[in-house]
Amino acid sequence: MTHILVILETRDGVLRPASLEAVGAARIAADGLGGGTVTALACETFSADASSLGNAGADKVLIASATEHSADGAALTAARVAKELEASAVFLSATVRGKDLCGRLAAALESGFAADCTSAHTNGGSLSFTRPIYGGKALQTIQVNGPVVVASLRPNYFSSAERGGEAVVEETSAESGKGRVVKIAAKEGGRPDVAEANRVVSGGRGMGGESAWHLLEAVSDALPGSALGASRAVVDSGWRPHSEQVGQTGKVVAPELYIACGISGAIQHLAGMNGSQCIVAINKDADAPIFQHATYGIVGDVAEILPVLAEELAKVTE
Amino acid sequence: MKIITFVKRVPSTTTRVLIKDGNALDPTGVEFILNPYDEFAIEEAIQQKDKSGDGHILVMSFGSADSQKELRTALAMGADEALLLQNPDAPNADGATTARTLTAAVKAREFDLLLFGKQSVDKEQHGVGPAVATALGIPCITEVTKLDITDGTVRAEREVEGGREIIEAPLPCAITCQKGLNQPRFASLKGIMAAKRKTLDIVDTDMGTPLVEVLKMEMPPERPAGRILGEGVAAVPALITALREEAKVL
Ligand SMILES: Cc1cc2nc3c(=O)[nH]c(=O)nc-3n(C[C@H](O)[C@H](O)[C@H](O)COP(=O)(O)OP(=O)(O)OC[C@H]3O[C@@H](n4cnc5c(N)ncnc54)[C@H](O)[C@@H]3O)c2cc1C
Ligand SMILES: Nc1ncnc2c1ncn2[C@@H]1O[C@H](COP(=O)(O)O)[C@@H](O)[C@H]1O
């Protein structure tokens, strides 16, 4: 019988949002392959919520309590559990840690891997995955031929199941690794990370300078749960930190709403945000390429439009 | 410090991608470059070698005969020796198969540090470095933006979603390099001349049965054409309405 193992990602005892999506994707895949089981594994101390993980699609949750996070330790634990369960597939989230673990697990299981996938298919009883390549300029659909299919799933592309039910929670042992995280400094400020947020307010060189960012902050404040993003031109100018860069050499995002302000829409920027559900572009140049990719556009000066946008948004989101 | 750096020849990020036979890139007219993240790996190798006082940098690529060009670039920047694991099908190899091939070549050598790019900009697997390290049984730290090696201990910093991690691991260790780690140098004229005299070994390499099969490659679906709602402040109410009622994202 099909058994899919999902590696959960937690930080400070809190489940990362993308993990529930991976569980949901595993549920759909397991059902698609014919009544399979989904087991979720946390490689860190974590008090699992049996009903939310159960509702998302997990039958069982295993906790391998490790006091500190070690990526190679997590890979050893996950590989051991995958073998014990005779898992046919392992799903991860394509986060920084997840992408790392994906390659490690494939090597540990002497299998192939599909990284950063945007959809999964169960045709004819086998799993295949579609993933963007060449900076999103093409899509490839691949099948892993090794003994265990290892796949990482891009955040915001899969949804968690809503099937009710509780997962059974059990403990398992944790392997130790040679590398270990000695310190985690949480990002300051109340906004979520651009790669995880469901709404992104992003600024480009057209903002004119660092001092104009209060305009974007005001729009973000009016959009609950939103993050700030930036183009590479902005990051290279030192106006904003690299952690906010969206694009091929920054973060790949796929929020419900992406608002691009003073961003021209260079191919490398598009590579990072083209998967967004709804794209809004504000640019003073009506011929800017970003308008060809935007769902909605306004031609005009960000300095004039953004304060009004913030005000109008606040009225409807309150 | 014995360092091995891994580099890949990739299409330039501005290349127009065309598909051949429904499952691979059509290389006709494509400009190829050294994978940008691998430049950080080469630069870091040079800086770590200089810091340790003595050492050796081997730069390795699994590629077609054309990859000699990117290996020469790495030699011109400052690597000491190059090895091309040559296979005409290498450009289409998946990450796990690539890692298996590289691992076999690394096993035959002595090393303290392996340096990779954080990702290839063509296949974007983010996985070759961690896979090689795991197969060798050594630790790996990915997406590193700060690296310090003292007395055999690696201390590295990386950014994760919503925070920064500081990670420690003993040598031998693998690192994948993220932008911000350093500023890659350009090869000087002197470097380019010197590179011509450095060793570049070419070894025909079998990659075995690929671990991943490409079923198809296609162009992404076009986004439905958008709408310009108007000019200036006057268009804001129309935008709010569209976001609420049409896109339903508010
Ligand atoms: C290998 C490589 C990797 C790259 N990776 C990335 C990446 O990850 N992310 C990324 O973003 N870029 C990346 N780039 C850079 C990319 O090619 C562009 O240079 C960059 O995205 C441009 O940023 P921008 O749109 O902010 O600036 P510009 O292209 O300068 O555009 C500014 C825009 O603002 C508009 N504007 C000006 N003033 C106003 C105003 N007052 N009101 C409204 N609009 C105004 C202008 O009309 C223009 O369209 C990469 C490039 C390379 C070669
Ligand atoms: N064919 C190859 N030859 C040598 N190194 C490679 C090859 N493919 C990938 N790498 C290395 O692995 C890194 C990550 O690639 P990837 O896992 O494909 O995103 C690259 O930046 C290179 O350092």
XYZ file of C-alpha atoms and ligand atoms in Angstrom:
644
model
C 0.000 0.000 0.000
C 1.107 3.536 -0.684
C 2.661 5.267 2.265
C 3.673 8.915 1.974
C 5.900 10.499 4.571
C 5.734 14.287 4.999
C 8.531 16.126 6.754
C 7.109 18.919 8.881
C 9.005 22.106 9.502
C 8.718 23.796 12.853
C 10.430 26.740 14.455
C 10.211 27.553 18.167
C 7.613 24.827 18.448
C 5.378 26.388 15.794
C 4.517 24.633 12.545
C 5.510 26.591 9.420
C 2.496 27.371 7.220
C 3.803 25.468 4.190
C 3.871 22.182 6.146
C 0.077 21.895 6.144
C 0.112 22.376 2.371
C 2.601 19.514 2.003
C 0.384 17.307 4.186
C -2.622 18.215 2.001
C -0.702 17.413 -1.170
C 0.381 14.072 0.294
C -3.230 13.257 1.197
C -4.395 13.926 -2.350
C -1.495 11.929 -3.801
C -2.058 9.005 -1.410
C -5.766 8.933 -2.249
C -5.006 9.288 -5.953
C -2.659 6.324 -5.803
C -5.316 4.302 -4.034
C -6.083 4.505 -0.336
C -2.633 5.206 1.000
C -1.462 6.342 4.404
C 0.066 9.737 5.219
C 2.502 10.020 8.103
C 3.912 13.399 9.107
C 7.293 13.598 10.832
C 8.705 16.457 12.882
C 12.456 16.236 13.430
C 12.364 18.664 16.324
C 10.617 19.009 19.668
C 7.087 19.987 18.808
C 3.733 19.542 20.461
C 1.615 18.447 17.526
C -1.979 19.512 17.174
C -3.542 16.153 16.303
C -6.722 17.668 14.983
C -5.258 20.348 12.711
C -2.745 17.905 11.226
C -5.452 15.255 10.993
C -7.782 17.713 9.323
C -5.021 18.636 6.869
C -4.712 14.996 5.835
C -2.276 13.200 8.134
C -3.170 9.780 9.550
C -0.250 9.699 11.919
C 2.250 12.198 13.327
C 5.684 11.115 14.501
C 7.769 13.395 16.688
C 11.517 12.872 16.783
C 12.370 15.210 19.626
C 15.786 16.728 19.127
C 16.874 19.549 21.370
C 18.750 21.392 18.639
C 18.184 21.419 14.934
C 20.699 19.564 12.825
C 20.021 19.284 9.112
C 22.135 16.159 8.678
C 20.580 14.693 11.823
C 17.108 15.421 10.418
C 18.084 13.752 7.141
C 19.250 10.615 9.005
C 16.049 10.507 11.057
C 13.827 11.050 8.028
C 15.665 8.441 5.965
C 15.399 5.905 8.783
C 11.668 6.546 9.248
C 11.075 6.397 5.474
C 12.718 2.972 5.416
C 10.842 1.740 8.495
C 7.521 2.767 6.972
C 8.563 1.476 3.569
C 7.394 4.862 2.290
C 6.953 5.117 -1.441
C 7.306 8.904 -1.344
C 8.582 11.661 0.936
C 7.166 15.187 0.606
C 8.786 18.328 1.976
C 8.138 22.050 1.665
C 10.495 23.876 -0.668
C 11.644 26.268 2.043
C 15.341 26.935 2.746
C 15.456 23.979 5.137
C 13.169 21.831 2.999
C 15.163 22.265 -0.216
C 18.301 21.370 1.696
C 16.715 18.254 3.206
C 15.272 17.211 -0.161
C 18.699 16.666 -1.741
C 20.059 15.008 1.395
C 17.155 12.568 1.700
C 17.361 11.566 -1.931
C 21.056 10.756 -1.467
C 20.421 8.916 1.805
C 17.728 6.808 0.124
C 19.773 6.428 -3.083
C 16.897 7.889 -5.010
C 16.110 10.786 -7.303
C 14.339 13.957 -6.256
C 11.973 16.556 -7.649
C 12.703 19.968 -6.133
C 10.461 22.988 -5.811
C 7.434 21.465 -7.539
C 4.331 23.475 -8.324
C 1.991 20.557 -9.006
C 1.797 16.803 -8.411
C 0.008 14.219 -10.537
C -1.025 10.619 -9.952
C -1.617 9.307 -13.437
C -1.678 5.574 -13.999
C -0.724 4.763 -10.429
C 2.569 6.627 -10.483
C 3.582 10.016 -9.186
C 4.910 12.785 -11.380
C 5.631 16.428 -10.676
C 5.678 19.654 -12.613
C 8.303 22.222 -11.714
C 9.449 25.529 -13.198
C 12.951 25.630 -14.669
C 15.054 28.319 -16.395
C 13.678 30.985 -14.053
C 10.088 30.024 -14.800
C 10.551 30.292 -18.558
C 9.642 26.622 -18.973
C 7.976 23.851 -17.003
C 9.182 20.297 -16.792
C 7.167 17.278 -15.722
C 9.331 14.581 -14.197
C 9.119 11.168 -12.692
C 11.525 9.884 -10.071
C 12.813 6.427 -10.880
C 14.592 5.590 -7.650
C 13.198 3.458 -4.824
C 11.542 6.379 -2.992
C 10.110 9.484 -4.640
C 11.483 12.536 -2.820
C 9.806 15.830 -3.653
C 9.785 19.356 -2.243
C 6.705 21.469 -2.893
C 6.773 25.206 -3.480
C 4.892 27.096 -0.734
C 1.507 28.585 -1.648
C 0.973 26.215 -4.606
C -0.753 23.396 -2.730
C -3.630 23.580 -0.320
C -4.168 21.642 2.841
C -7.042 19.191 2.874
C -10.118 19.789 5.030
C -11.225 16.299 5.829
C -11.829 16.413 9.553
C -10.427 13.679 11.752
C -7.567 13.373 14.161
C -4.077 12.115 13.612
C -2.462 9.616 15.947
C 0.617 11.176 17.568
C 3.623 9.024 18.473
C 7.223 9.551 19.462
C 10.216 8.262 17.561
C 13.913 8.652 18.223
C 16.014 11.418 16.717
C 19.404 10.825 15.095
C 22.126 13.324 15.814
C 24.125 15.078 13.132
C 27.531 16.725 12.843
C 26.239 20.154 11.854
C 23.946 21.991 14.231
C 22.090 25.265 14.443
C 23.634 27.155 17.341
C 21.490 30.249 17.106
C 18.351 31.470 15.393
C 17.699 35.194 15.267
C 14.086 35.881 14.410
C 13.481 38.645 11.936
C 12.528 41.916 13.531
C 9.289 43.704 12.828
C 5.825 42.300 12.769
C 5.612 41.475 9.082
C 5.824 37.911 7.804
C 8.549 36.730 5.467
C 7.977 37.601 1.830
C 8.236 33.950 0.786
C 5.474 32.906 3.156
C 3.023 35.797 3.027
C -0.253 35.599 1.191
C -0.035 39.259 0.195
C 3.071 41.116 -0.902
C 3.633 44.833 -1.369
C 6.763 45.227 -3.417
C 8.802 48.257 -4.453
C 11.268 48.891 -7.267
C 13.704 51.575 -8.304
C 10.714 53.720 -9.283
C 10.052 54.300 -5.568
C 12.898 56.804 -5.785
C 14.728 55.896 -2.569
C 14.768 54.262 0.818
C 12.864 57.170 2.340
C 9.819 56.410 0.196
C 9.283 53.012 1.848
C 6.847 54.445 4.390
C 4.428 54.624 1.446
C 4.681 50.853 0.953
C 4.546 50.232 4.698
C 1.273 52.154 4.838
C -0.189 49.974 2.079
C 1.119 46.861 3.844
C -0.371 48.022 7.162
C -3.743 48.215 5.424
C -3.373 44.634 4.170
C -3.394 42.193 7.092
C -0.748 39.481 6.845
C 1.162 41.200 4.073
C 4.917 41.271 3.625
C 7.225 43.757 1.948
C 9.149 42.811 -1.179
C 11.688 44.542 -3.396
C 13.366 44.308 -6.777
C 17.058 43.596 -7.096
C 17.721 47.187 -8.162
C 16.428 48.245 -4.742
C 18.490 45.681 -2.844
C 21.633 46.466 -4.847
C 21.146 50.151 -4.001
C 21.069 49.219 -0.333
C 17.563 50.593 0.182
C 16.233 47.274 1.463
C 17.767 44.008 2.792
C 18.373 41.034 0.499
C 15.853 39.047 2.551
C 13.131 41.054 0.799
C 14.367 40.513 -2.761
C 11.916 38.824 -5.075
C 13.135 37.191 -8.249
C 15.395 34.618 -9.721
C 18.253 35.488 -7.379
C 15.935 36.397 -4.528
C 12.855 34.646 -3.264
C 10.183 32.972 -5.304
C 6.759 34.009 -4.094
C 3.229 33.016 -5.051
C 0.846 35.055 -2.923
C -2.811 35.690 -3.610
C -2.022 39.344 -4.170
C 1.246 40.917 -5.372
C 1.390 44.683 -5.696
C 4.395 45.831 -7.770
C 5.157 49.528 -7.315
C 7.719 51.228 -9.530
C 8.979 47.862 -10.804
C 9.649 47.545 -14.535
C 9.018 43.801 -14.781
C 12.406 42.432 -15.857
C 12.402 38.728 -16.670
C 14.412 37.890 -13.549
C 11.904 39.702 -11.360
C 8.977 37.996 -13.070
C 10.635 34.638 -12.382
C 10.058 35.307 -8.697
C 6.439 36.434 -8.740
C 4.767 35.254 -11.923
C 2.936 32.536 -10.010
C 1.027 35.099 -7.942
C -2.712 34.740 -8.234
C -3.453 38.432 -8.726
C -0.792 40.954 -9.750
C -1.293 44.689 -9.469
C 1.207 47.018 -11.155
C 1.621 50.699 -10.496
C 4.079 52.328 -12.867
C 4.329 55.730 -14.490
C 5.387 54.220 -17.812
C 2.386 52.746 -19.636
C 4.783 50.650 -21.743
C 6.545 49.013 -18.774
C 6.686 45.226 -19.330
C 5.140 44.592 -15.912
C 1.762 45.627 -17.322
C 1.826 42.631 -19.665
C 1.894 40.344 -16.658
C -0.339 42.271 -14.288
C -3.966 41.411 -13.645
C -4.663 45.083 -12.978
C -2.587 48.136 -13.714
C -2.617 51.794 -12.848
C -0.441 54.189 -14.812
C 0.904 56.917 -12.615
C 3.288 58.160 -9.944
C 3.688 55.933 -6.877
C 4.147 58.967 -4.640
C 0.646 60.152 -5.489
C -1.155 56.824 -5.798
C 0.154 54.843 -2.816
C -1.170 57.128 -0.025
C -4.630 57.043 -1.569
C -4.399 53.283 -2.088
C -3.426 52.790 1.566
C -6.353 54.890 2.696
C -8.889 53.171 0.459
C -7.601 49.703 1.345
C -7.828 50.450 5.047
C -11.511 51.252 4.610
C -12.307 47.841 3.158
C -9.949 45.612 5.134
C -10.781 46.949 8.577
C 43.181 23.602 3.051
C 42.200 21.321 0.191
C 39.138 22.696 -1.541
C 36.954 21.312 -4.312
C 34.606 23.734 -6.050
C 31.746 22.591 -8.287
C 30.717 24.611 -11.299
C 28.137 24.251 -14.020
C 27.716 25.717 -17.478
C 24.196 27.149 -17.756
C 22.183 29.227 -20.218
C 22.334 32.941 -19.451
C 19.300 34.101 -17.463
C 18.252 36.415 -20.281
C 18.114 33.554 -22.805
C 14.911 32.951 -24.680
C 14.036 29.338 -23.931
C 12.934 27.093 -26.803
C 12.069 23.423 -26.417
C 13.512 20.529 -28.406
C 11.815 17.130 -28.756
C 9.273 18.084 -26.093
C 11.631 17.343 -23.218
C 14.812 19.413 -23.374
C 16.221 22.869 -24.046
C 17.029 23.636 -27.650
C 20.603 24.937 -27.310
C 20.671 26.592 -30.730
C 21.655 30.236 -30.379
C 21.716 30.069 -26.571
C 24.444 32.006 -24.760
C 26.016 29.935 -22.005
C 27.661 31.273 -18.863
C 29.229 30.068 -15.634
C 26.351 29.564 -13.166
C 26.274 32.900 -11.259
C 26.147 31.234 -7.807
C 29.223 29.184 -8.673
C 31.172 32.443 -8.970
C 30.555 32.950 -5.236
C 31.866 29.422 -4.641
C 35.073 30.055 -6.615
C 35.668 33.400 -4.911
C 35.122 31.819 -1.495
C 37.555 29.030 -2.342
C 40.235 31.587 -3.213
C 39.623 33.608 -0.048
C 39.613 30.528 2.211
C 42.781 29.233 0.580
C 44.502 32.586 1.067
C 43.351 32.762 4.675
C 44.600 29.281 5.499
C 48.034 30.188 4.184
C 48.392 27.251 1.876
C 46.100 24.981 0.015
C 44.810 23.817 -3.304
C 41.626 24.471 -5.274
C 40.314 21.854 -7.665
C 37.369 23.004 -9.744
C 35.152 20.219 -11.022
C 32.297 20.078 -13.509
C 30.110 17.322 -14.897
C 29.364 18.585 -18.371
C 29.754 18.333 -22.088
C 33.027 19.215 -23.827
C 31.828 22.853 -23.979
C 32.151 23.152 -20.193
C 35.918 23.556 -20.608
C 35.204 27.239 -21.149
C 33.607 27.695 -17.709
C 36.382 25.654 -16.091
C 38.972 27.942 -17.747
C 37.106 30.917 -16.321
C 37.390 29.384 -12.846
C 41.115 28.758 -13.411
C 41.524 32.349 -14.572
C 39.834 33.596 -11.399
C 42.353 31.638 -9.319
C 41.531 27.929 -9.054
C 44.647 25.719 -9.322
C 43.435 22.741 -11.310
C 40.325 21.682 -13.214
C 38.568 18.402 -13.886
C 35.861 17.896 -16.471
C 33.745 14.774 -16.012
C 32.719 14.669 -19.617
C 29.469 13.305 -20.946
C 27.521 14.778 -23.884
C 24.239 14.128 -22.020
C 25.373 15.834 -18.817
C 23.476 19.083 -19.535
C 20.204 17.155 -19.290
C 21.109 15.180 -16.159
C 18.949 15.554 -13.054
C 20.305 16.652 -9.686
C 20.471 13.235 -8.049
C 22.268 11.662 -11.012
C 24.645 14.625 -11.161
C 25.314 14.303 -7.432
C 25.990 10.562 -7.765
C 28.479 11.217 -10.561
C 30.250 14.026 -8.687
C 30.361 11.960 -5.484
C 32.184 9.120 -7.231
C 34.826 11.560 -8.475
C 35.228 13.271 -5.094
C 35.647 9.965 -3.243
C 38.941 9.395 -4.996
C 40.394 12.642 -3.615
C 41.408 14.310 -0.404
C 39.519 17.402 0.639
C 38.638 19.587 3.619
C 35.993 21.770 2.056
C 33.504 21.388 -0.786
C 31.997 24.562 -2.231
C 28.840 24.615 -4.359
C 26.525 27.311 -5.622
C 23.204 27.469 -3.800
C 21.383 26.627 -7.015
C 21.910 26.210 -10.706
C 19.927 28.881 -12.553
C 18.748 26.381 -15.185
C 17.508 23.333 -13.253
C 17.191 25.181 -9.918
C 17.292 22.044 -7.801
C 19.108 23.452 -4.762
C 20.079 19.873 -4.130
C 23.350 18.774 -5.689
C 25.487 20.076 -2.784
C 23.427 18.517 0.035
C 23.163 15.257 -1.945
C 26.928 14.973 -2.530
C 27.633 15.793 1.129
C 25.157 13.199 2.357
C 26.545 10.501 0.084
C 30.021 11.295 1.450
C 28.734 11.336 5.052
C 29.890 14.884 5.750
C 27.846 17.855 7.011
C 26.567 20.481 4.619
C 25.410 24.035 5.248
C 23.257 25.548 2.509
C 22.628 29.112 1.301
C 25.515 30.518 3.305
C 26.004 34.297 3.409
C 28.816 34.395 5.999
C 31.550 31.831 6.517
C 34.293 31.554 9.079
C 36.605 28.572 9.407
C 38.804 28.436 12.501
C 40.679 25.448 13.901
C 38.725 22.950 11.840
C 35.311 24.328 12.813
C 33.027 25.935 10.292
C 30.717 28.667 11.492
C 28.231 29.829 8.898
C 25.276 32.120 8.725
C 22.260 31.801 6.495
C 18.903 33.365 6.082
C 15.791 31.240 6.485
C 12.166 32.312 6.196
C 11.634 34.879 8.922
C 15.064 34.705 10.498
C 18.786 34.002 10.413
C 20.501 30.821 11.502
C 24.046 30.398 12.722
C 25.265 26.874 12.111
C 28.412 25.094 13.233
C 29.947 21.982 11.765
C 33.367 20.318 11.750
C 35.572 19.988 8.659
C 35.360 18.264 6.235
C 32.191 20.055 5.310
C 30.223 21.165 2.263
C 28.893 24.681 1.795
C 26.445 26.022 -0.773
C 27.024 29.698 -1.510
C 24.343 32.372 -1.556
C 24.622 35.902 -2.862
C 26.056 38.198 -0.209
C 28.821 35.771 0.819
C 31.443 37.696 -1.128
C 32.046 39.794 -4.220
C 33.362 37.521 -6.988
C 36.427 38.893 -8.736
C 36.772 39.253 -12.466
C 39.510 37.230 -14.069
C 42.463 39.538 -14.718
C 44.424 39.427 -17.958
C 47.260 37.884 -15.974
C 44.845 35.304 -14.591
C 43.610 34.444 -18.055
C 47.177 33.955 -19.291
C 48.077 31.849 -16.253
C 44.943 29.718 -16.707
C 46.213 28.533 -20.081
C 49.108 26.779 -18.366
C 47.058 25.176 -15.590
C 45.939 21.548 -15.777
C 42.465 20.828 -17.103
C 41.863 17.073 -17.077
C 39.079 15.634 -19.145
C 37.700 12.241 -18.146
C 34.925 10.544 -20.100
C 32.322 9.694 -17.491
C 29.387 7.335 -17.501
C 26.419 8.572 -15.498
C 24.549 5.277 -15.172
C 20.766 5.045 -15.360
C 19.313 8.484 -14.603
C 17.336 8.662 -11.348
C 14.818 11.061 -12.849
C 13.010 10.863 -16.168
C 11.738 13.982 -17.911
C 8.246 13.181 -19.205
C 7.796 16.528 -20.881
C 8.939 20.107 -21.040
C 6.544 22.863 -22.026
C 6.142 26.601 -22.001
C 4.284 27.971 -18.969
C 0.676 28.926 -19.624
C 0.287 32.573 -20.620
C -1.252 34.692 -17.921
C -4.630 35.959 -19.067
C -4.199 39.489 -20.419
C -4.452 42.080 -17.693
C -6.247 45.388 -17.695
C -5.028 48.886 -17.190
C -7.705 50.383 -15.005
C -6.777 53.990 -15.576
C -4.356 56.747 -14.734
C -3.339 58.224 -11.427
C -5.275 58.487 -8.196
C -8.589 58.434 -10.025
C -8.114 54.739 -10.833
C -7.756 53.626 -7.200
C -11.486 53.051 -6.521
C -11.746 50.886 -9.649
C -8.786 48.843 -8.394
C -10.348 48.297 -4.972
C -13.597 47.180 -6.613
C -11.771 44.796 -8.954
C -9.749 43.289 -6.089
C -12.871 42.755 -4.006
C -15.429 41.691 -6.515
C -13.532 40.193 -9.420
C -10.262 38.805 -8.038
C -11.836 38.312 -4.582
C -8.527 38.801 -2.795
C -9.619 41.406 -0.248
C 21.629 37.097 -13.259
C 20.611 38.155 -12.902
C 19.761 37.923 -11.836
C 18.798 38.880 -11.476
N 17.957 38.599 -10.425
C 16.991 39.491 -10.112
C 16.075 39.239 -9.046
O 16.142 38.214 -8.357
N 15.115 40.143 -8.793
C 14.985 41.306 -9.508
O 14.074 42.092 -9.219
N 15.854 41.579 -10.485
C 16.861 40.717 -10.808
N 17.743 41.039 -11.785
C 17.746 42.426 -12.301
C 16.706 42.714 -13.325
O 17.236 42.399 -14.608
C 16.328 44.217 -13.300
O 17.488 44.987 -13.468
C 15.635 44.661 -12.019
O 14.570 43.796 -11.699
C 15.087 46.068 -12.202
O 14.545 46.542 -11.010
P 13.412 47.642 -11.048
O 12.240 47.162 -11.822
O 13.165 48.065 -9.637
O 14.128 48.898 -11.747
P 13.974 49.495 -13.185
O 14.082 48.469 -14.234
O 14.875 50.662 -13.211
O 12.457 49.984 -13.220
C 11.950 51.062 -12.488
C 10.519 51.257 -12.940
O 9.911 52.268 -12.134
C 9.127 53.100 -12.954
N 9.053 54.387 -12.266
C 10.021 55.334 -12.126
N 9.593 56.355 -11.381
C 8.300 56.062 -11.032
C 7.323 56.720 -10.259
N 7.559 57.879 -9.650
N 6.115 56.137 -10.108
C 5.824 54.938 -10.707
N 6.734 54.267 -11.443
C 7.953 54.818 -11.589
C 9.828 53.147 -14.277
O 8.906 53.422 -15.323
C 10.391 51.715 -14.391
O 9.485 50.867 -15.065
C 18.708 40.096 -12.183
C 19.562 40.331 -13.256
C 20.503 39.377 -13.628
C 21.385 39.655 -14.796
N 26.806 19.336 -13.694
C 27.372 19.885 -12.616
N 28.712 19.886 -12.472
C 29.299 20.441 -11.375
N 28.610 21.029 -10.395
C 27.266 21.061 -10.482
C 26.578 20.489 -11.589
N 25.245 20.684 -11.393
C 25.114 21.352 -10.222
N 26.337 21.566 -9.668
C 26.650 22.272 -8.405
O 25.505 22.215 -7.561
C 24.993 23.511 -7.318
C 23.491 23.459 -7.178
O 22.874 22.992 -8.360
P 21.356 22.514 -8.385
O 21.193 21.505 -7.302
O 21.137 21.985 -9.756
O 20.497 23.746 -8.122
C 25.524 24.361 -8.452
O 25.579 25.733 -8.101
C 26.921 23.748 -8.657
O 27.827 24.216 -7.676
